[in-house]
CSV table of C-alpha atoms in Angstrom, one decimal:
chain,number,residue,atom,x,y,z
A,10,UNK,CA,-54.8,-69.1,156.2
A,11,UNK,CA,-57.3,-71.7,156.8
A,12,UNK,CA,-59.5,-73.1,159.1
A,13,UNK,CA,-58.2,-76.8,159.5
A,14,UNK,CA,-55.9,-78.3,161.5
A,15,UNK,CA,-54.4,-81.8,160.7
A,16,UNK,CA,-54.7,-84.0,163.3
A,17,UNK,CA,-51.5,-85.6,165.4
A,18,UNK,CA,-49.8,-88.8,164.4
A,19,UNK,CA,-49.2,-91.3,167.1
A,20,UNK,CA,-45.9,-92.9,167.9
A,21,UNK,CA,-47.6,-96.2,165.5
A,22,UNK,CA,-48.5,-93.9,162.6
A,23,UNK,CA,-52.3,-93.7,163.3
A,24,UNK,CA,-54.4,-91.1,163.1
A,25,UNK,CA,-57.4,-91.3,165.4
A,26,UNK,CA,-59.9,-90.3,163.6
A,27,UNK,CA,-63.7,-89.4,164.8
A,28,UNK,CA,-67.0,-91.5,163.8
A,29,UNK,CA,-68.4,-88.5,162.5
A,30,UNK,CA,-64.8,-88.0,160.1
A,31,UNK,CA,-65.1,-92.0,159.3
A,32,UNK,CA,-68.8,-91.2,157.9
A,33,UNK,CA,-67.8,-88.0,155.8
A,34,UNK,CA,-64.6,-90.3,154.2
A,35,UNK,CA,-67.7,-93.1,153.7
A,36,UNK,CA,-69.8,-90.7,152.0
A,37,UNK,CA,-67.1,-89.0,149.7
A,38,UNK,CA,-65.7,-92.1,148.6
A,39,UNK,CA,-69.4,-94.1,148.2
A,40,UNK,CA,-70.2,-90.5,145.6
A,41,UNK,CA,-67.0,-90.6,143.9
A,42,UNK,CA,-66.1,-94.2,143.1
A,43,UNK,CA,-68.6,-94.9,140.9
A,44,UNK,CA,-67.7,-92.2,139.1
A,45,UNK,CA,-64.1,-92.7,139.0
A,46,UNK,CA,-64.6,-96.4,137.5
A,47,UNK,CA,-65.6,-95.3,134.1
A,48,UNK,CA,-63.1,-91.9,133.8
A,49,UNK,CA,-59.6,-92.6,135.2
A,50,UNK,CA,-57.3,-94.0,133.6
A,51,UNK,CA,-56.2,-97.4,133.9
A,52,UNK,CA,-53.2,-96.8,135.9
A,53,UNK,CA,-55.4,-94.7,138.3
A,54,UNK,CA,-57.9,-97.6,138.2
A,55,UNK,CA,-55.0,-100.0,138.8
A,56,UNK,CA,-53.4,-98.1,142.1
A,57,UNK,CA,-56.9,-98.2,143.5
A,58,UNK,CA,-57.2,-101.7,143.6
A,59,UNK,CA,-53.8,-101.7,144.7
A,60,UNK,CA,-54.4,-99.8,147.5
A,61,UNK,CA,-57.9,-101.5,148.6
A,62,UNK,CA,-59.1,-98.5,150.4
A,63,UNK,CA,-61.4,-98.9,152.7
A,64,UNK,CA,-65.2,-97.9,152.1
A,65,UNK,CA,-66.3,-97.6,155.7
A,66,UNK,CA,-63.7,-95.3,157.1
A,67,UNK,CA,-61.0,-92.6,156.8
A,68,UNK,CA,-57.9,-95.2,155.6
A,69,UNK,CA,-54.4,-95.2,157.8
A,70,UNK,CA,-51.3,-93.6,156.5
A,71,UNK,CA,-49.2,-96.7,157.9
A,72,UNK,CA,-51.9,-99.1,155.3
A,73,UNK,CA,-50.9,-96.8,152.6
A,74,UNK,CA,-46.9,-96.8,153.0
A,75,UNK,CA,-46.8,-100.4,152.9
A,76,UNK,CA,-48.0,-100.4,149.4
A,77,UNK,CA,-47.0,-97.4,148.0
A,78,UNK,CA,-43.1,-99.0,149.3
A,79,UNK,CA,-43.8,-102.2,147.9
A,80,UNK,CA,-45.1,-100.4,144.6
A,81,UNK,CA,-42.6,-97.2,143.9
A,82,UNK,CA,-40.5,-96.8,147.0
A,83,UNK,CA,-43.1,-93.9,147.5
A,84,UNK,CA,-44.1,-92.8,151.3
A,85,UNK,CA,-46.8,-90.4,152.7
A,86,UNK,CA,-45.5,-87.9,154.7
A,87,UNK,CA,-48.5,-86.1,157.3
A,88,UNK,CA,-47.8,-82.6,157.4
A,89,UNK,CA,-49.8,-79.7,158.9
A,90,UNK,CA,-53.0,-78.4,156.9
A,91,UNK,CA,-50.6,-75.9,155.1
A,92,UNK,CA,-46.8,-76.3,154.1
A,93,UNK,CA,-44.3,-74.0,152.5
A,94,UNK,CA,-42.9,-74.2,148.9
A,95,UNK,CA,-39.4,-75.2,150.4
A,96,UNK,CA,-41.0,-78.5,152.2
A,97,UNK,CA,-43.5,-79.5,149.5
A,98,UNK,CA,-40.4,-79.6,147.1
A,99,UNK,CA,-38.2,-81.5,149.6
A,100,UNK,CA,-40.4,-83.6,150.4
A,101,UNK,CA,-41.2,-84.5,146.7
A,102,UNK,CA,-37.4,-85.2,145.9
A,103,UNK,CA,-37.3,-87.3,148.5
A,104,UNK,CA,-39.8,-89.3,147.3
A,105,UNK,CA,-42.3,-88.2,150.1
A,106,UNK,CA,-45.6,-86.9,149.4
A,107,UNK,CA,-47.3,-84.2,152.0
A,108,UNK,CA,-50.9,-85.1,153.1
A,109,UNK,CA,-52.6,-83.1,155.5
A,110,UNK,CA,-54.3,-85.0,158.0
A,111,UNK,CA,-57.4,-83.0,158.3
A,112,UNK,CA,-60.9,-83.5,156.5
A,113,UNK,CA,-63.1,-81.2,154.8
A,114,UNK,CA,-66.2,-80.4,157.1
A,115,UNK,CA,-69.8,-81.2,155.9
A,116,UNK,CA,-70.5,-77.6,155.4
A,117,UNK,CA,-67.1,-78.0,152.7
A,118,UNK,CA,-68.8,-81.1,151.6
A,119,UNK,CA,-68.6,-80.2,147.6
A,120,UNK,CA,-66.0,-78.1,147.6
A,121,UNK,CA,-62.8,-76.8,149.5
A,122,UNK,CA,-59.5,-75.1,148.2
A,123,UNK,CA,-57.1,-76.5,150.7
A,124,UNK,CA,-56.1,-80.1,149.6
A,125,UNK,CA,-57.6,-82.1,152.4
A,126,UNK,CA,-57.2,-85.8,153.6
A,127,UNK,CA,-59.5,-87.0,151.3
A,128,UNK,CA,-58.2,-85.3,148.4
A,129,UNK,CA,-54.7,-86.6,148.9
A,130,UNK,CA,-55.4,-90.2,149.6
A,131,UNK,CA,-58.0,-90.7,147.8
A,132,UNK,CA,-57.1,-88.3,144.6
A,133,UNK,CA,-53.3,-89.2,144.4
A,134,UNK,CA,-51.8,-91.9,146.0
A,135,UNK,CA,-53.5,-93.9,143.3
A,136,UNK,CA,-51.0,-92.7,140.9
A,137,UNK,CA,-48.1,-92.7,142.8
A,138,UNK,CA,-48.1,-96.7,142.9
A,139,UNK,CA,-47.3,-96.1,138.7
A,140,UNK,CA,-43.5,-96.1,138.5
A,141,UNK,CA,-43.4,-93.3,135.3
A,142,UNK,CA,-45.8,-90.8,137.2
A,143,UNK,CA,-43.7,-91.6,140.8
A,144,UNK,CA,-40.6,-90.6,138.3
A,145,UNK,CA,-42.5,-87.4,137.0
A,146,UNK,CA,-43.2,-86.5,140.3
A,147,UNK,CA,-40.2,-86.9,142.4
A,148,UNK,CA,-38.1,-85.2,139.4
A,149,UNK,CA,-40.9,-82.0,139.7
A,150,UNK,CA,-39.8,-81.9,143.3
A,151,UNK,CA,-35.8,-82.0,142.6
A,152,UNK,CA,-36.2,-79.2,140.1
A,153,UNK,CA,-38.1,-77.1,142.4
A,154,UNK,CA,-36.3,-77.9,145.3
A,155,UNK,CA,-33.1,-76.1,143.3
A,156,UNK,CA,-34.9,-73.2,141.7
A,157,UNK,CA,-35.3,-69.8,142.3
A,158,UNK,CA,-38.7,-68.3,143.6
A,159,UNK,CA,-40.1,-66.8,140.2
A,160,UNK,CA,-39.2,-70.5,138.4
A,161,UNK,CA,-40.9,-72.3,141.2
A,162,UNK,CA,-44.4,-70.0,139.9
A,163,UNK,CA,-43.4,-71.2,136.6
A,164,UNK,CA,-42.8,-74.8,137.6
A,165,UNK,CA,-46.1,-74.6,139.9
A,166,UNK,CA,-47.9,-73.9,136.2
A,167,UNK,CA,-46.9,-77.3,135.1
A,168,UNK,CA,-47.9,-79.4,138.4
A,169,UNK,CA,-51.2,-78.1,138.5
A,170,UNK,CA,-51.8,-79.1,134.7
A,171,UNK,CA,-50.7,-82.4,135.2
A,172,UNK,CA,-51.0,-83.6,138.5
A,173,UNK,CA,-53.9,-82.1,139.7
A,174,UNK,CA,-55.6,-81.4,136.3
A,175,UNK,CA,-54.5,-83.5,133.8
A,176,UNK,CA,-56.2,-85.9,131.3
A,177,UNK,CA,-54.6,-88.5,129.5
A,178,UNK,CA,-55.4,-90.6,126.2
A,179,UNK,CA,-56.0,-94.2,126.3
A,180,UNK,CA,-57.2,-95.5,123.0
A,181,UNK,CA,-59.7,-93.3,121.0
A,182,UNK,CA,-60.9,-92.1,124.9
A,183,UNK,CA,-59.7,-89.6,127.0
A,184,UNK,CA,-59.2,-90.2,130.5
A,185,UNK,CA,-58.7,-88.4,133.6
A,186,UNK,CA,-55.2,-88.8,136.3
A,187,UNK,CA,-55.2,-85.6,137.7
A,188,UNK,CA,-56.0,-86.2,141.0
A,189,UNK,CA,-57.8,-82.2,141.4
A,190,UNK,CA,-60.1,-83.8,139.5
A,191,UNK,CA,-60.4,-87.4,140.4
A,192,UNK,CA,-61.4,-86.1,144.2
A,193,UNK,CA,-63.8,-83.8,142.7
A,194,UNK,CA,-67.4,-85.0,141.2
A,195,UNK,CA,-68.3,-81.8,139.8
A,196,UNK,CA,-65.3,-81.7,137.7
A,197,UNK,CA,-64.9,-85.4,137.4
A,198,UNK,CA,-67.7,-84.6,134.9
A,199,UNK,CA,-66.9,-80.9,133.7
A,200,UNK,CA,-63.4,-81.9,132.8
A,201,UNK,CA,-64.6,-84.8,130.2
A,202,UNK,CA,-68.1,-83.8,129.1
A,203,UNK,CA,-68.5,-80.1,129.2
A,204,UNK,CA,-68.7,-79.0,126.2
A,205,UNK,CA,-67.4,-75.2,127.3
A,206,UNK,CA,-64.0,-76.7,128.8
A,207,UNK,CA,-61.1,-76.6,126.0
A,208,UNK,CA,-58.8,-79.8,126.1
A,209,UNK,CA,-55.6,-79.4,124.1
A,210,UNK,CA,-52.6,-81.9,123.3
A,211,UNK,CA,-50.2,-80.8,126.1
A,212,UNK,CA,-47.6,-78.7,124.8
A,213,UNK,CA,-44.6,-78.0,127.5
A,214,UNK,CA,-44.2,-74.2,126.4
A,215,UNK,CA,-47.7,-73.3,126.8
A,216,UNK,CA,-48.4,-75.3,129.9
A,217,UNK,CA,-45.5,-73.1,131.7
A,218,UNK,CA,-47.2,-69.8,130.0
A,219,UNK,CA,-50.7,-70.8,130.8
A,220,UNK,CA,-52.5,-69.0,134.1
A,221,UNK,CA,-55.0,-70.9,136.1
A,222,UNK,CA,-57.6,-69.9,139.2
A,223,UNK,CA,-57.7,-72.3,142.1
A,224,UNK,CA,-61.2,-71.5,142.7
A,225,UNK,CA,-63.3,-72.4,139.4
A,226,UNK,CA,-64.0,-75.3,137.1
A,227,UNK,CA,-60.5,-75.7,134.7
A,228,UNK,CA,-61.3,-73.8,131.3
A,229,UNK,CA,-58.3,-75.6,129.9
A,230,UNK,CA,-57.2,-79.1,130.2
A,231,UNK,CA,-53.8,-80.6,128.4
A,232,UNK,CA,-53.8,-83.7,127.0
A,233,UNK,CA,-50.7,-86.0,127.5
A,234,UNK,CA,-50.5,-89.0,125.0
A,235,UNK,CA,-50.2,-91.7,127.6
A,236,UNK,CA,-48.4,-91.7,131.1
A,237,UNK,CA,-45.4,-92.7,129.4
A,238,UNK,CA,-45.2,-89.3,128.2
A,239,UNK,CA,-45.1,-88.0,131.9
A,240,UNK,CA,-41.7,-90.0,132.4
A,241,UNK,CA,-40.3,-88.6,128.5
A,242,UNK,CA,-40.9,-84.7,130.6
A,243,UNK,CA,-39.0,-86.1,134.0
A,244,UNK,CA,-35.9,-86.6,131.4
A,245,UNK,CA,-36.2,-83.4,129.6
A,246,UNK,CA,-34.3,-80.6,130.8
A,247,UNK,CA,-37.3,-79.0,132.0
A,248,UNK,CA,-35.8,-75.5,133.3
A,249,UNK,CA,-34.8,-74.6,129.8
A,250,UNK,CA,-38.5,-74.7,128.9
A,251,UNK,CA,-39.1,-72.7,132.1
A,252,UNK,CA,-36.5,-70.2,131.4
A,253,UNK,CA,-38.0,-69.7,127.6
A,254,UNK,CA,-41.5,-69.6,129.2
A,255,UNK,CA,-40.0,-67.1,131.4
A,256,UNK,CA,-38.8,-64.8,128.6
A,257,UNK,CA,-41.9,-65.4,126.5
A,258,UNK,CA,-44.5,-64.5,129.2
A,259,UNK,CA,-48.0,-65.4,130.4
A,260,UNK,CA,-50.6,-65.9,128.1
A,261,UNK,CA,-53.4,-64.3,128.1
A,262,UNK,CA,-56.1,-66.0,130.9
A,263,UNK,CA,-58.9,-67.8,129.8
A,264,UNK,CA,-61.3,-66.6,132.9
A,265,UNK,CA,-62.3,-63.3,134.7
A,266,UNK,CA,-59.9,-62.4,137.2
A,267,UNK,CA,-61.3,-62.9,140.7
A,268,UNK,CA,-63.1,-60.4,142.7
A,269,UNK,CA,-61.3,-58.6,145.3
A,270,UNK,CA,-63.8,-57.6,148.2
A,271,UNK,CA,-61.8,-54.4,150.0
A,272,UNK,CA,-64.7,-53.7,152.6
């Protein structure tokens, strides 16, 4: 459940948003791009500019198509604040990615766990104007579209560690494109300079095995060698890895488990 509610799409594609929703989109962006500038990697960097966002106010979905088609063939898709697995996965193969048109309130400012306007656009659609991560992606949604319900919890494992959470290496540096983290300033910083978060070279079988909480800072962060290697995985017969993952297990968690409150 949650508390939003995206907002309706006109008959043009617009979204009308309020003054007071074009200030919070101002203020997120003005906190996030500096930070952004110095830790994304290059293709991140490169859909940015690309895109040419605006600074002022929440951007239009009809301003994004147009270069996202131009770019990948790629298309936002606004979709209610929550969506089930059967869309997201349909909507991936068909090379259309699900943003909710709602944004986070002021009292959510820092922090929210549904993945918000801001989050989508901003975190992203950067990357989905790269042709190798717009293959990666669209491929994730075939094979989930066609699996079974316990594979798609397997195959959710390796989303989350790349598209949302993963870092990348660009020269002797590592770099963030995970867009869970490019929308977040907190772990914009955690993921590349805390010295308590682990970052390993990403390793299919232990991606699928590895559990994560949607509610803290990442522990663990996987490594790919460039984004190239994001397009080697879309031509991998990826549900063989799932089904060994499968057999083989979880692996131990690498944080508490979360506190249930029964009262």
């Amino acid at each position: 459940m949650t508390q939003y509610r995206s907002k309706p799409v006109n008959d043009k594609g617009m979204v009308e948003w309020s003054s007071e929703e074009d200030l919070i989109w101002r203020d997120l962006v003005s906190r996030q791009l500096h930070l952004v500038e110095q830790r994304a990697c290059k293709e991140y960097l490169a859909g940015l500019k690309l895109l040419d966002l605006p600074l002022d106010r929440a951007p239009q979905i009809v301003d994004i198509n147009r270069v996202l088609k131009q770019a990948t063939g790629w298309q936002v898709e606004p979709v209610p604040a929550l969506i089930n697995f059967d869309r997201f996965f349909a909507l991936l193969a068909d090379k259309k990615f699900p943003v909710a048109t709602f944004l986070r309130s002021r009292e959510e400012f820092d922090y929210l766990q549904e993945p918000d306007f801001f989050h989508e656009i901003f975190g992203h659609c950067a990357m989905l104007t790269n042709p190798e991560f717009a293959e990666f992606t669209q491929m994730y949604g075939i094979l989930g579209r066609n699996a079974s319900d316990k594979q798609r919890v397997y195959l959710a494992r390796l989303y989350w560690f790349t598209v949302e959470f993963g870092l990348v290496k660009e020269g002797d540096e590592t770099k963030i494109y995970g867009g869970g983290i490019l929308s977040s300033p907190g772990e914009t910083l955690y993921a590349l300079d805390d010295p308590q978060a682990m970052r390993v070279d990403f390793d299919i079988h232990t991606v699928l095995r590895t559990p994560y909480r949607i509610d803290i800072m990442q522990p663990e962060y996987f490594v790919l060698d460039g984004i190239e290697h994001l397009y080697k995985l879309s031509k991998m017969d990826l549900m063989f890895h799932v089904k060994q993952a499968m057999s083989a297990g979880l692996l131990p968690p690498l944080f508490e488990p979360k506190e249930v409150n029964h009262a």
